[in-house]
Coordinates of C-alpha atoms in Angstrom, one line a residue:
D28 CA 3.5 -25.0 -3.7
S29 CA 1.2 -22.1 -2.4
F30 CA 0.2 -20.5 0.7
P31 CA -3.7 -19.7 1.7
N32 CA -5.1 -16.5 1.9
G33 CA -6.0 -14.5 4.9
W34 CA -5.5 -15.7 8.1
A35 CA -4.8 -19.4 7.3
A36 CA -1.4 -18.0 6.0
I37 CA -0.2 -17.1 9.5
N38 CA -2.1 -19.8 11.5
G39 CA -3.1 -23.0 9.6
P40 CA -1.9 -26.4 8.4
D41 CA -0.1 -25.1 5.2
A42 CA 0.7 -21.5 7.0
I43 CA 3.9 -19.4 6.1
P44 CA 6.8 -21.1 8.4
G45 CA 7.6 -19.3 11.7
E46 CA 11.4 -18.8 10.1
G47 CA 9.8 -17.0 7.5
L48 CA 7.2 -14.8 9.3
A49 CA 9.8 -13.7 11.5
Q50 CA 12.2 -12.8 8.9
I51 CA 9.4 -10.2 7.7
L52 CA 8.7 -9.0 11.0
A53 CA 12.4 -8.3 11.6
F54 CA 12.6 -6.4 8.2
V55 CA 9.7 -4.1 9.0
G56 CA 11.1 -3.4 12.4
V57 CA 14.5 -2.4 10.6
L58 CA 12.9 -0.6 8.2
E59 CA 10.5 1.4 10.9
L60 CA 13.4 1.9 13.2
F61 CA 16.2 2.9 11.1
V62 CA 15.1 3.9 7.5
M63 CA 11.7 5.5 7.5
K64 CA 12.2 8.3 9.8
D65 CA 13.1 11.9 9.3
V66 CA 16.8 11.6 10.5
T67 CA 17.8 15.0 9.2
G68 CA 14.9 17.2 10.6
T69 CA 14.4 18.3 7.0
A70 CA 10.9 17.3 6.1
E71 CA 8.7 19.4 3.8
F72 CA 5.4 17.2 4.7
P73 CA 4.9 14.3 6.7
G74 CA 6.0 11.3 5.0
D75 CA 9.0 13.2 3.2
F76 CA 11.7 10.4 4.2
R77 CA 14.2 11.7 1.5
N78 CA 17.0 12.9 4.0
G79 CA 18.9 14.7 1.8
A80 CA 19.8 11.7 -0.1
L81 CA 17.1 11.2 -2.7
D82 CA 15.9 14.3 -4.8
F83 CA 15.3 13.5 -8.5
G84 CA 14.1 16.9 -9.3
W85 CA 11.7 17.4 -6.5
D86 CA 13.5 20.8 -5.2
S87 CA 13.0 22.1 -8.5
F88 CA 9.5 22.2 -8.4
D89 CA 7.6 25.5 -7.4
E90 CA 5.3 25.1 -4.5
E91 CA 2.0 24.8 -6.4
T92 CA 3.9 22.0 -8.8
K93 CA 4.9 20.3 -5.4
L94 CA 1.5 20.2 -4.0
T95 CA -0.3 19.3 -7.7
K96 CA 1.9 16.5 -7.4
R97 CA 1.4 15.6 -3.9
A98 CA -2.5 15.7 -4.4
V99 CA -2.4 13.3 -7.5
E100 CA -0.2 10.6 -5.4
L101 CA -2.6 10.8 -2.8
N102 CA -5.7 10.4 -5.3
N103 CA -3.7 7.3 -6.9
G104 CA -3.4 5.8 -3.3
R105 CA -7.2 6.4 -2.6
A106 CA -8.0 4.9 -6.0
A107 CA -5.9 2.1 -5.7
Q108 CA -7.3 1.3 -1.8
F109 CA -11.0 1.4 -3.4
G110 CA -9.8 -1.0 -6.0
I111 CA -8.7 -3.6 -3.7
L112 CA -11.4 -3.1 -1.8
G113 CA -13.5 -3.9 -4.6
L114 CA -11.6 -7.4 -5.0
M115 CA -12.4 -8.0 -1.6
V116 CA -15.8 -7.4 -1.9
H117 CA -16.1 -9.4 -5.3
E118 CA -14.3 -12.6 -3.6
K119 CA -16.7 -12.7 -0.5
L120 CA -19.6 -12.4 -2.7
G121 CA -18.7 -15.5 -4.6
E122 CA -18.2 -17.2 -1.4
I123 CA -22.0 -16.9 -0.5
D124 CA -23.1 -18.0 -4.3
M125 CA -24.5 -14.4 -4.7
A126 CA -24.5 -13.3 -8.4
A127 CA -23.9 -9.8 -9.2
D128 CA -26.0 -8.2 -12.3
L129 CA -24.4 -5.1 -13.4
P130 CA -26.0 -2.7 -16.1
I131 CA -23.0 -2.9 -18.5
I132 CA -21.3 -6.4 -18.4
G133 CA -24.1 -8.3 -17.2
T134 CA -23.9 -11.0 -14.2
L135 CA -20.5 -11.7 -12.5
Q136 CA -20.3 -15.5 -11.1

């Protein structure tokens, strides 16, 4: 039906089958070795893997707009990381049977 969370999904009685893990690792390996790299040597910034294939209008922006859009994307990524961190902390608080009393929304259990 469902796989467990965390390390139990890799090593345990209900873990993901070895063939599935091998498939995931092979896919990530192919992406790392052949797709997600600067093949043409024309990257504008670290992480620019367009390689001349994808544009979507990026080259039509001026430098200030490009910097603003990259800063917005970085901040969105940071916000997503804090959101996931909050979910993980909330899950662990529930495991130790600790109720968090918050001023606006009350007690979380």
